[in-house]
């Protein structure tokens, strides 16, 4: 496991709130993309934001929304990206993907480490955000999803609970860590079939989504900047081999190429050890 993963709803929400306090009211002099791949749109032109005042920074799913009145920049940080106001002179120039230069001489920069060029910026009309890629295909935000919505989606899209929770089309804002945490908090197997969950189980999943997002958000709001994933709170995520904080059973894992499912057998699977169908046939 690397210590790096895409930030999820709590980290991004807290970061949007910090940025909003820090940079609102500044007037955009120029938006400068620093490579060909970072800016994903051509209409409206980014110059449409020039001279406008930054009104707020908010969040939708795992996207940050940097709003200059009628124009909004949609920013996706991917794994290691950061949106940093007033970068220190030491901030590596090579890692900077885009700059928002303000008329008071200050800046906000989008940085991304190494050679990755996956972070993206979309320039959109604020009143058409829901009809703008990449936001069009997002499901309801995790903190706005109702229990009825969740029940309906579970029936309509039968799949493993962990996969459902990570799928941004189903519910927006959760990722690898929160999918693990929500399944544990709801006392359900990450491999449970969503279409087979009864009303009481659906209610537990809904409550767990709200609980896990809220606890993490309160934790993130205490930080002055977006912390590394290793510093984020978890009961089971990235704790393979450790004791479950609820029952002290050993936390188990199922490994995939780009993520790890962590769970507690006693709390979640009636003591059963999970093996993934796609890999277990290779085990002797
Ligand atoms: Zn447990």
PDB file of C-alpha atoms and ligand atoms in Angstrom:
ATOM      1  CA  UNK A   1       0.000   0.000   0.000  1.00  0.00           C
ATOM      2  CA  UNK A   2       1.258   3.433  -0.814  1.00  0.00           C
ATOM      3  CA  UNK A   3       0.499   6.215   1.637  1.00  0.00           C
ATOM      4  CA  UNK A   4      -1.171   8.177  -1.114  1.00  0.00           C
ATOM      5  CA  UNK A   5      -4.725   7.985  -2.332  1.00  0.00           C
ATOM      6  CA  UNK A   6      -7.271  10.285  -3.862  1.00  0.00           C
ATOM      7  CA  UNK A   7      -8.617  12.593  -1.154  1.00  0.00           C
ATOM      8  CA  UNK A   8     -12.270  11.955  -0.325  1.00  0.00           C
ATOM      9  CA  UNK A   9     -15.253  14.071   0.705  1.00  0.00           C
ATOM     10  CA  UNK A  10     -14.033  15.051   4.214  1.00  0.00           C
ATOM     11  CA  UNK A  11     -10.547  16.135   3.133  1.00  0.00           C
ATOM     12  CA  UNK A  12     -11.867  18.043   0.121  1.00  0.00           C
ATOM     13  CA  UNK A  13     -14.757  19.648   2.008  1.00  0.00           C
ATOM     14  CA  UNK A  14     -12.443  20.892   4.771  1.00  0.00           C
ATOM     15  CA  UNK A  15      -9.944  22.095   2.165  1.00  0.00           C
ATOM     16  CA  UNK A  16     -12.658  23.934   0.215  1.00  0.00           C
ATOM     17  CA  UNK A  17     -13.723  25.675   3.436  1.00  0.00           C
ATOM     18  CA  UNK A  18     -10.126  26.712   4.209  1.00  0.00           C
ATOM     19  CA  UNK A  19      -9.534  27.952   0.668  1.00  0.00           C
ATOM     20  CA  UNK A  20     -12.813  29.833   0.702  1.00  0.00           C
ATOM     21  CA  UNK A  21     -11.831  31.695   3.868  1.00  0.00           C
ATOM     22  CA  UNK A  22      -8.333  32.336   2.535  1.00  0.00           C
ATOM     23  CA  UNK A  23      -8.802  33.454  -1.074  1.00  0.00           C
ATOM     24  CA  UNK A  24     -12.392  34.711  -1.386  1.00  0.00           C
ATOM     25  CA  UNK A  25     -12.542  38.332  -2.447  1.00  0.00           C
ATOM     26  CA  UNK A  26      -9.385  38.212  -4.538  1.00  0.00           C
ATOM     27  CA  UNK A  27      -9.696  39.397  -8.125  1.00  0.00           C
ATOM     28  CA  UNK A  28      -8.396  37.161 -10.922  1.00  0.00           C
ATOM     29  CA  UNK A  29      -5.781  38.748 -13.134  1.00  0.00           C
ATOM     30  CA  UNK A  30      -5.048  35.629 -15.144  1.00  0.00           C
ATOM     31  CA  UNK A  31      -5.478  31.856 -15.114  1.00  0.00           C
ATOM     32  CA  UNK A  32      -2.366  30.171 -16.502  1.00  0.00           C
ATOM     33  CA  UNK A  33      -2.357  26.448 -17.379  1.00  0.00           C
ATOM     34  CA  UNK A  34       1.252  25.236 -17.461  1.00  0.00           C
ATOM     35  CA  UNK A  35       0.914  22.153 -19.615  1.00  0.00           C
ATOM     36  CA  UNK A  36      -1.290  21.039 -22.466  1.00  0.00           C
ATOM     37  CA  UNK A  37      -3.140  18.384 -20.565  1.00  0.00           C
ATOM     38  CA  UNK A  38      -4.249  20.179 -17.401  1.00  0.00           C
ATOM     39  CA  UNK A  39      -7.029  22.278 -18.937  1.00  0.00           C
ATOM     40  CA  UNK A  40      -9.799  19.993 -20.170  1.00  0.00           C
ATOM     41  CA  UNK A  41     -12.161  22.554 -21.743  1.00  0.00           C
ATOM     42  CA  UNK A  42     -12.149  25.305 -24.366  1.00  0.00           C
ATOM     43  CA  UNK A  43     -15.611  26.807 -23.842  1.00  0.00           C
ATOM     44  CA  UNK A  44     -16.069  29.082 -22.008  1.00  0.00           C
ATOM     45  CA  UNK A  45     -12.545  30.434 -22.530  1.00  0.00           C
ATOM     46  CA  UNK A  46     -10.630  30.833 -19.256  1.00  0.00           C
ATOM     47  CA  UNK A  47     -10.296  34.543 -20.023  1.00  0.00           C
ATOM     48  CA  UNK A  48     -14.013  34.815 -19.202  1.00  0.00           C
ATOM     49  CA  UNK A  49     -12.974  34.649 -15.530  1.00  0.00           C
ATOM     50  CA  UNK A  50     -10.402  37.451 -15.821  1.00  0.00           C
ATOM     51  CA  UNK A  51     -11.265  40.493 -13.717  1.00  0.00           C
ATOM     52  CA  UNK A  52     -13.861  38.575 -11.694  1.00  0.00           C
ATOM     53  CA  UNK A  53     -13.836  38.248  -7.905  1.00  0.00           C
ATOM     54  CA  UNK A  54     -13.399  34.826  -6.328  1.00  0.00           C
ATOM     55  CA  UNK A  55     -16.716  34.340  -4.533  1.00  0.00           C
ATOM     56  CA  UNK A  56     -16.325  30.929  -2.921  1.00  0.00           C
ATOM     57  CA  UNK A  57     -14.573  27.561  -3.038  1.00  0.00           C
ATOM     58  CA  UNK A  58     -16.896  24.598  -2.583  1.00  0.00           C
ATOM     59  CA  UNK A  59     -17.014  20.901  -3.429  1.00  0.00           C
ATOM     60  CA  UNK A  60     -19.050  18.386  -5.449  1.00  0.00           C
ATOM     61  CA  UNK A  61     -18.061  14.738  -4.997  1.00  0.00           C
ATOM     62  CA  UNK A  62     -14.278  14.693  -5.203  1.00  0.00           C
ATOM     63  CA  UNK A  63     -14.087  17.921  -7.225  1.00  0.00           C
ATOM     64  CA  UNK A  64     -13.264  21.378  -5.901  1.00  0.00           C
ATOM     65  CA  UNK A  65     -15.306  24.246  -7.337  1.00  0.00           C
ATOM     66  CA  UNK A  66     -13.430  27.554  -7.486  1.00  0.00           C
ATOM     67  CA  UNK A  67     -16.126  30.077  -8.275  1.00  0.00           C
ATOM     68  CA  UNK A  68     -15.633  33.492  -9.820  1.00  0.00           C
ATOM     69  CA  UNK A  69     -19.273  34.572 -10.027  1.00  0.00           C
ATOM     70  CA  UNK A  70     -20.684  33.274 -13.312  1.00  0.00           C
ATOM     71  CA  UNK A  71     -17.543  31.259 -14.084  1.00  0.00           C
ATOM     72  CA  UNK A  72     -16.372  28.248 -12.065  1.00  0.00           C
ATOM     73  CA  UNK A  73     -13.140  26.297 -12.304  1.00  0.00           C
ATOM     74  CA  UNK A  74     -13.747  22.606 -11.516  1.00  0.00           C
ATOM     75  CA  UNK A  75     -10.552  21.033 -10.148  1.00  0.00           C
ATOM     76  CA  UNK A  76      -9.750  17.358  -9.655  1.00  0.00           C
ATOM     77  CA  UNK A  77      -6.589  16.711  -7.641  1.00  0.00           C
ATOM     78  CA  UNK A  78      -6.277  12.988  -8.457  1.00  0.00           C
ATOM     79  CA  UNK A  79      -3.826  11.278  -6.102  1.00  0.00           C
ATOM     80  CA  UNK A  80      -1.129  13.742  -5.180  1.00  0.00           C
ATOM     81  CA  UNK A  81      -2.482  17.033  -6.471  1.00  0.00           C
ATOM     82  CA  UNK A  82      -2.850  20.023  -4.174  1.00  0.00           C
ATOM     83  CA  UNK A  83      -4.491  23.417  -4.526  1.00  0.00           C
ATOM     84  CA  UNK A  84      -2.264  25.792  -2.570  1.00  0.00           C
ATOM     85  CA  UNK A  85      -2.913  29.487  -1.883  1.00  0.00           C
ATOM     86  CA  UNK A  86       0.113  31.755  -1.528  1.00  0.00           C
ATOM     87  CA  UNK A  87       2.726  29.096  -2.374  1.00  0.00           C
ATOM     88  CA  UNK A  88       6.067  29.446  -0.617  1.00  0.00           C
ATOM     89  CA  UNK A  89       9.011  30.370  -2.835  1.00  0.00           C
ATOM     90  CA  UNK A  90      10.284  26.826  -2.227  1.00  0.00           C
ATOM     91  CA  UNK A  91       7.261  25.239  -3.971  1.00  0.00           C
ATOM     92  CA  UNK A  92       8.786  23.308  -6.840  1.00  0.00           C
ATOM     93  CA  UNK A  93       8.145  25.029 -10.159  1.00  0.00           C
ATOM     94  CA  UNK A  94       8.246  21.678 -11.920  1.00  0.00           C
ATOM     95  CA  UNK A  95       5.283  20.391  -9.945  1.00  0.00           C
ATOM     96  CA  UNK A  96       3.063  23.383 -10.728  1.00  0.00           C
ATOM     97  CA  UNK A  97       0.327  22.525 -13.260  1.00  0.00           C
ATOM     98  CA  UNK A  98      -1.699  25.739 -13.222  1.00  0.00           C
ATOM     99  CA  UNK A  99      -1.758  29.178 -11.587  1.00  0.00           C
ATOM    100  CA  UNK A 100      -4.529  31.548 -10.642  1.00  0.00           C
ATOM    101  CA  UNK A 101      -2.766  34.932 -10.465  1.00  0.00           C
ATOM    102  CA  UNK A 102      -4.639  37.631  -8.550  1.00  0.00           C
ATOM    103  CA  UNK A 103      -4.437  41.386  -9.076  1.00  0.00           C
ATOM    104  CA  UNK A 104      -2.831  41.921  -5.637  1.00  0.00           C
ATOM    105  CA  UNK A 105       0.196  39.885  -6.799  1.00  0.00           C
ATOM    106  CA  UNK A 106      -0.769  36.751  -4.836  1.00  0.00           C
ATOM    107  CA  UNK A 107      -1.374  33.348  -6.412  1.00  0.00           C
ATOM    108  CA  UNK A 108      -3.085  30.040  -5.937  1.00  0.00           C
ATOM    109  CA  UNK A 109      -1.397  27.065  -7.623  1.00  0.00           C
ATOM    110  CA  UNK A 110      -2.374  23.536  -8.588  1.00  0.00           C
ATOM    111  CA  UNK A 111       0.589  21.270  -7.885  1.00  0.00           C
ATOM    112  CA  UNK A 112       1.150  17.609  -8.624  1.00  0.00           C
ATOM    113  CA  UNK A 113       4.297  15.694  -7.701  1.00  0.00           C
ATOM    114  CA  UNK A 114       6.607  13.805 -10.011  1.00  0.00           C
ATOM    115  CA  UNK A 115       5.756  13.032 -13.587  1.00  0.00           C
ATOM    116  CA  UNK A 116       2.056  12.380 -13.033  1.00  0.00           C
ATOM    117  CA  UNK A 117      -0.131  14.625 -15.138  1.00  0.00           C
ATOM    118  CA  UNK A 118      -3.564  13.477 -14.132  1.00  0.00           C
ATOM    119  CA  UNK A 119      -4.908  16.431 -12.148  1.00  0.00           C
ATOM    120  CA  UNK A 120      -7.393  18.409 -14.232  1.00  0.00           C
ATOM    121  CA  UNK A 121      -9.123  21.771 -14.487  1.00  0.00           C
ATOM    122  CA  UNK A 122     -12.442  22.381 -16.257  1.00  0.00           C
ATOM    123  CA  UNK A 123     -13.706  25.909 -16.866  1.00  0.00           C
ATOM    124  CA  UNK A 124     -17.502  26.094 -16.793  1.00  0.00           C
ATOM    125  CA  UNK A 125     -20.511  28.368 -16.513  1.00  0.00           C
ATOM    126  CA  UNK A 126     -21.598  28.300 -12.870  1.00  0.00           C
ATOM    127  CA  UNK A 127     -25.305  27.960 -13.695  1.00  0.00           C
ATOM    128  CA  UNK A 128     -24.598  24.930 -15.918  1.00  0.00           C
ATOM    129  CA  UNK A 129     -22.290  23.011 -13.596  1.00  0.00           C
ATOM    130  CA  UNK A 130     -24.579  20.000 -13.325  1.00  0.00           C
ATOM    131  CA  UNK A 131     -24.569  19.775 -17.112  1.00  0.00           C
ATOM    132  CA  UNK A 132     -20.800  20.138 -17.358  1.00  0.00           C
ATOM    133  CA  UNK A 133     -18.341  17.289 -17.667  1.00  0.00           C
ATOM    134  CA  UNK A 134     -17.040  15.833 -15.416  1.00  0.00           C
ATOM    135  CA  UNK A 135     -19.925  16.534 -13.023  1.00  0.00           C
ATOM    136  CA  UNK A 136     -22.783  15.273 -15.228  1.00  0.00           C
ATOM    137  CA  UNK A 137     -22.311  11.629 -14.369  1.00  0.00           C
ATOM    138  CA  UNK A 138     -21.947  12.024 -10.596  1.00  0.00           C
ATOM    139  CA  UNK A 139     -24.447  10.395  -8.267  1.00  0.00           C
ATOM    140  CA  UNK A 140     -25.912  12.252  -5.278  1.00  0.00           C
ATOM    141  CA  UNK A 141     -23.336  13.687  -2.912  1.00  0.00           C
ATOM    142  CA  UNK A 142     -22.616  11.343   0.024  1.00  0.00           C
ATOM    143  CA  UNK A 143     -23.874  13.862   2.580  1.00  0.00           C
ATOM    144  CA  UNK A 144     -27.062  14.644   0.628  1.00  0.00           C
ATOM    145  CA  UNK A 145     -28.052  11.105  -0.326  1.00  0.00           C
ATOM    146  CA  UNK A 146     -31.338  10.063   1.296  1.00  0.00           C
ATOM    147  CA  UNK A 147     -32.071   6.593   2.637  1.00  0.00           C
ATOM    148  CA  UNK A 148     -34.803   6.234  -0.030  1.00  0.00           C
ATOM    149  CA  UNK A 149     -32.349   7.147  -2.824  1.00  0.00           C
ATOM    150  CA  UNK A 150     -29.889   4.617  -1.480  1.00  0.00           C
ATOM    151  CA  UNK A 151     -32.484   1.840  -1.230  1.00  0.00           C
ATOM    152  CA  UNK A 152     -33.618   2.470  -4.809  1.00  0.00           C
ATOM    153  CA  UNK A 153     -30.078   2.539  -6.194  1.00  0.00           C
ATOM    154  CA  UNK A 154     -29.134  -0.655  -4.327  1.00  0.00           C
ATOM    155  CA  UNK A 155     -31.980  -2.511  -6.065  1.00  0.00           C
ATOM    156  CA  UNK A 156     -31.366  -0.950  -9.467  1.00  0.00           C
ATOM    157  CA  UNK A 157     -27.604  -1.612  -9.469  1.00  0.00           C
ATOM    158  CA  UNK A 158     -26.841  -4.981  -7.852  1.00  0.00           C
ATOM    159  CA  UNK A 159     -23.131  -5.128  -7.050  1.00  0.00           C
ATOM    160  CA  UNK A 160     -20.765  -5.622  -4.161  1.00  0.00           C
ATOM    161  CA  UNK A 161     -21.364  -3.015  -1.459  1.00  0.00           C
ATOM    162  CA  UNK A 162     -17.704  -1.902  -1.462  1.00  0.00           C
ATOM    163  CA  UNK A 163     -17.787  -1.367  -5.234  1.00  0.00           C
ATOM    164  CA  UNK A 164     -21.046   0.567  -5.001  1.00  0.00           C
ATOM    165  CA  UNK A 165     -19.645   2.901  -2.359  1.00  0.00           C
ATOM    166  CA  UNK A 166     -16.524   3.663  -4.445  1.00  0.00           C
ATOM    167  CA  UNK A 167     -18.515   4.240  -7.657  1.00  0.00           C
ATOM    168  CA  UNK A 168     -18.927   8.001  -8.195  1.00  0.00           C
ATOM    169  CA  UNK A 169     -21.963   7.378 -10.423  1.00  0.00           C
ATOM    170  CA  UNK A 170     -23.743   5.797  -7.451  1.00  0.00           C
ATOM    171  CA  UNK A 171     -22.689   8.101  -4.632  1.00  0.00           C
ATOM    172  CA  UNK A 172     -20.209  10.943  -5.001  1.00  0.00           C
ATOM    173  CA  UNK A 173     -17.395  11.659  -2.571  1.00  0.00           C
ATOM    174  CA  UNK A 174     -16.420   8.272  -1.117  1.00  0.00           C
ATOM    175  CA  UNK A 175     -13.223   6.413  -2.002  1.00  0.00           C
ATOM    176  CA  UNK A 176     -11.115   3.484  -0.870  1.00  0.00           C
ATOM    177  CA  UNK A 177     -10.767   4.537   2.756  1.00  0.00           C
ATOM    178  CA  UNK A 178     -14.382   5.529   3.370  1.00  0.00           C
ATOM    179  CA  UNK A 179     -15.727   2.451   1.540  1.00  0.00           C
ATOM    180  CA  UNK A 180     -13.819   0.304   4.054  1.00  0.00           C
ATOM    181  CA  UNK A 181     -14.903   2.448   6.981  1.00  0.00           C
ATOM    182  CA  UNK A 182     -18.591   2.562   5.956  1.00  0.00           C
ATOM    183  CA  UNK A 183     -18.820  -1.238   5.541  1.00  0.00           C
ATOM    184  CA  UNK A 184     -17.239  -1.710   8.987  1.00  0.00           C
ATOM    185  CA  UNK A 185     -19.437   0.908  10.637  1.00  0.00           C
ATOM    186  CA  UNK A 186     -22.536  -0.701   9.037  1.00  0.00           C
ATOM    187  CA  UNK A 187     -21.362  -4.185  10.178  1.00  0.00           C
ATOM    188  CA  UNK A 188     -21.754  -5.525   6.630  1.00  0.00           C
ATOM    189  CA  UNK A 189     -19.479  -7.550   4.397  1.00  0.00           C
ATOM    190  CA  UNK A 190     -17.749  -5.419   1.740  1.00  0.00           C
ATOM    191  CA  UNK A 191     -18.829  -8.190  -0.684  1.00  0.00           C
ATOM    192  CA  UNK A 192     -22.513  -8.062   0.317  1.00  0.00           C
ATOM    193  CA  UNK A 193     -24.791  -7.812  -2.732  1.00  0.00           C
ATOM    194  CA  UNK A 194     -26.501  -4.417  -2.599  1.00  0.00           C
ATOM    195  CA  UNK A 195     -29.754  -5.772  -4.065  1.00  0.00           C
ATOM    196  CA  UNK A 196     -30.050  -8.312  -1.245  1.00  0.00           C
ATOM    197  CA  UNK A 197     -29.766  -5.890   1.677  1.00  0.00           C
ATOM    198  CA  UNK A 198     -32.958  -5.604   3.742  1.00  0.00           C
ATOM    199  CA  UNK A 199     -34.460  -2.303   4.889  1.00  0.00           C
ATOM    200  CA  UNK A 200     -32.662  -2.411   8.206  1.00  0.00           C
ATOM    201  CA  UNK A 201     -29.281  -3.022   6.532  1.00  0.00           C
ATOM    202  CA  UNK A 202     -29.892  -0.171   4.074  1.00  0.00           C
ATOM    203  CA  UNK A 203     -30.602   2.112   7.039  1.00  0.00           C
ATOM    204  CA  UNK A 204     -27.319   1.017   8.645  1.00  0.00           C
ATOM    205  CA  UNK A 205     -25.375   1.777   5.452  1.00  0.00           C
ATOM    206  CA  UNK A 206     -26.995   5.210   5.189  1.00  0.00           C
ATOM    207  CA  UNK A 207     -26.252   6.007   8.827  1.00  0.00           C
ATOM    208  CA  UNK A 208     -22.675   4.747   8.381  1.00  0.00           C
ATOM    209  CA  UNK A 209     -22.098   7.006   5.352  1.00  0.00           C
ATOM    210  CA  UNK A 210     -23.257  10.045   7.314  1.00  0.00           C
ATOM    211  CA  UNK A 211     -21.338   9.015  10.439  1.00  0.00           C
ATOM    212  CA  UNK A 212     -18.022   8.248   8.697  1.00  0.00           C
ATOM    213  CA  UNK A 213     -18.110  11.416   6.573  1.00  0.00           C
ATOM    214  CA  UNK A 214     -19.061  13.602   9.547  1.00  0.00           C
ATOM    215  CA  UNK A 215     -16.437  12.211  11.934  1.00  0.00           C
ATOM    216  CA  UNK A 216     -13.714  12.565   9.304  1.00  0.00           C
ATOM    217  CA  UNK A 217     -14.851  16.051   8.350  1.00  0.00           C
ATOM    218  CA  UNK A 218     -14.708  17.214  11.974  1.00  0.00           C
ATOM    219  CA  UNK A 219     -11.191  15.740  12.189  1.00  0.00           C
ATOM    220  CA  UNK A 220     -10.090  17.390   8.918  1.00  0.00           C
ATOM    221  CA  UNK A 221     -11.425  20.786   9.992  1.00  0.00           C
ATOM    222  CA  UNK A 222      -8.819  20.812  12.796  1.00  0.00           C
ATOM    223  CA  UNK A 223      -5.977  20.773  10.255  1.00  0.00           C
ATOM    224  CA  UNK A 224      -4.456  23.816   8.609  1.00  0.00           C
ATOM    225  CA  UNK A 225      -3.832  21.992   5.361  1.00  0.00           C
ATOM    226  CA  UNK A 226      -4.772  18.777   3.603  1.00  0.00           C
ATOM    227  CA  UNK A 227      -2.915  16.015   5.472  1.00  0.00           C
ATOM    228  CA  UNK A 228      -1.394  12.913   3.904  1.00  0.00           C
ATOM    229  CA  UNK A 229      -3.590   9.850   3.708  1.00  0.00           C
ATOM    230  CA  UNK A 230      -1.523   8.086   6.393  1.00  0.00           C
ATOM    231  CA  UNK A 231      -2.628  10.751   8.889  1.00  0.00           C
ATOM    232  CA  UNK A 232      -6.339  10.237   8.255  1.00  0.00           C
ATOM    233  CA  UNK A 233      -8.558   8.549  10.810  1.00  0.00           C
ATOM    234  CA  UNK A 234      -9.539   4.913  10.245  1.00  0.00           C
ATOM    235  CA  UNK A 235     -10.954   1.964  12.186  1.00  0.00           C
ATOM    236  CA  UNK A 236     -10.045  -0.709   9.607  1.00  0.00           C
ATOM    237  CA  UNK A 237      -8.634   1.015   6.509  1.00  0.00           C
ATOM    238  CA  UNK A 238      -4.889   0.322   6.054  1.00  0.00           C
ATOM    239  CA  UNK A 239      -4.887  -1.587   9.370  1.00  0.00           C
ATOM    240  CA  UNK A 240      -4.367  -5.167   8.111  1.00  0.00           C
ATOM    241  CA  UNK A 241      -3.221  -7.350  11.015  1.00  0.00           C
ATOM    242  CA  UNK A 242      -4.179  -4.825  13.693  1.00  0.00           C
ATOM    243  CA  UNK A 243      -6.949  -5.308  16.260  1.00  0.00           C
ATOM    244  CA  UNK A 244     -10.478  -4.180  15.404  1.00  0.00           C
ATOM    245  CA  UNK A 245     -11.278  -1.209  17.701  1.00  0.00           C
ATOM    246  CA  UNK A 246     -14.785  -2.627  18.274  1.00  0.00           C
ATOM    247  CA  UNK A 247     -14.187  -6.340  18.978  1.00  0.00           C
ATOM    248  CA  UNK A 248     -10.373  -6.801  18.906  1.00  0.00           C
ATOM    249  CA  UNK A 249     -10.520  -9.465  16.169  1.00  0.00           C
ATOM    250  CA  UNK A 250      -7.694  -9.229  13.623  1.00  0.00           C
ATOM    251  CA  UNK A 251      -8.433  -6.920  10.678  1.00  0.00           C
ATOM    252  CA  UNK A 252      -8.160  -8.752   7.365  1.00  0.00           C
ATOM    253  CA  UNK A 253      -7.582  -7.653   3.795  1.00  0.00           C
ATOM    254  CA  UNK A 254      -8.347  -8.599   0.205  1.00  0.00           C
ATOM    255  CA  UNK A 255      -5.765  -7.069  -2.119  1.00  0.00           C
ATOM    256  CA  UNK A 256      -6.513  -5.692  -5.570  1.00  0.00           C
ATOM    257  CA  UNK A 257      -4.075  -4.072  -7.972  1.00  0.00           C
ATOM    258  CA  UNK A 258      -5.072  -0.538  -7.051  1.00  0.00           C
ATOM    259  CA  UNK A 259      -6.828  -0.794  -3.709  1.00  0.00           C
ATOM    260  CA  UNK A 260      -7.211  -2.936  -0.598  1.00  0.00           C
ATOM    261  CA  UNK A 261     -10.453  -4.056   1.014  1.00  0.00           C
ATOM    262  CA  UNK A 262     -10.055  -4.089   4.806  1.00  0.00           C
ATOM    263  CA  UNK A 263     -12.660  -5.638   7.097  1.00  0.00           C
ATOM    264  CA  UNK A 264     -13.210  -7.272  10.484  1.00  0.00           C
ATOM    265  CA  UNK A 265     -14.527 -10.866  10.196  1.00  0.00           C
ATOM    266  CA  UNK A 266     -16.293 -10.802  13.577  1.00  0.00           C
ATOM    267  CA  UNK A 267     -18.025  -7.453  12.979  1.00  0.00           C
ATOM    268  CA  UNK A 268     -18.809  -7.901   9.295  1.00  0.00           C
ATOM    269  CA  UNK A 269     -18.824 -11.436   7.898  1.00  0.00           C
ATOM    270  CA  UNK A 270     -19.880 -13.695  10.781  1.00  0.00           C
ATOM    271  CA  UNK A 271     -16.246 -14.731  11.140  1.00  0.00           C
ATOM    272  CA  UNK A 272     -15.849 -15.769   7.486  1.00  0.00           C
ATOM    273  CA  UNK A 273     -12.561 -14.957   5.734  1.00  0.00           C
ATOM    274  CA  UNK A 274     -13.156 -13.385   2.339  1.00  0.00           C
ATOM    275  CA  UNK A 275     -11.318 -14.434  -0.777  1.00  0.00           C
ATOM    276  CA  UNK A 276     -11.849 -12.689  -4.036  1.00  0.00           C
ATOM    277  CA  UNK A 277     -13.343 -14.942  -6.741  1.00  0.00           C
ATOM    278  CA  UNK A 278     -10.997 -13.538  -9.336  1.00  0.00           C
ATOM    279  CA  UNK A 279      -7.834 -14.431  -7.418  1.00  0.00           C
ATOM    280  CA  UNK A 280      -8.762 -17.346  -5.154  1.00  0.00           C
ATOM    281  CA  UNK A 281      -8.524 -19.882  -7.994  1.00  0.00           C
ATOM    282  CA  UNK A 282      -4.776 -19.260  -8.039  1.00  0.00           C
ATOM    283  CA  UNK A 283      -4.411 -20.161  -4.371  1.00  0.00           C
ATOM    284  CA  UNK A 284      -3.442 -23.744  -3.591  1.00  0.00           C
TER     285      UNK A 284
HETATM  286 ZN1  LIG B   1     -14.566  -6.115  14.849  1.00  0.00          ZN
END
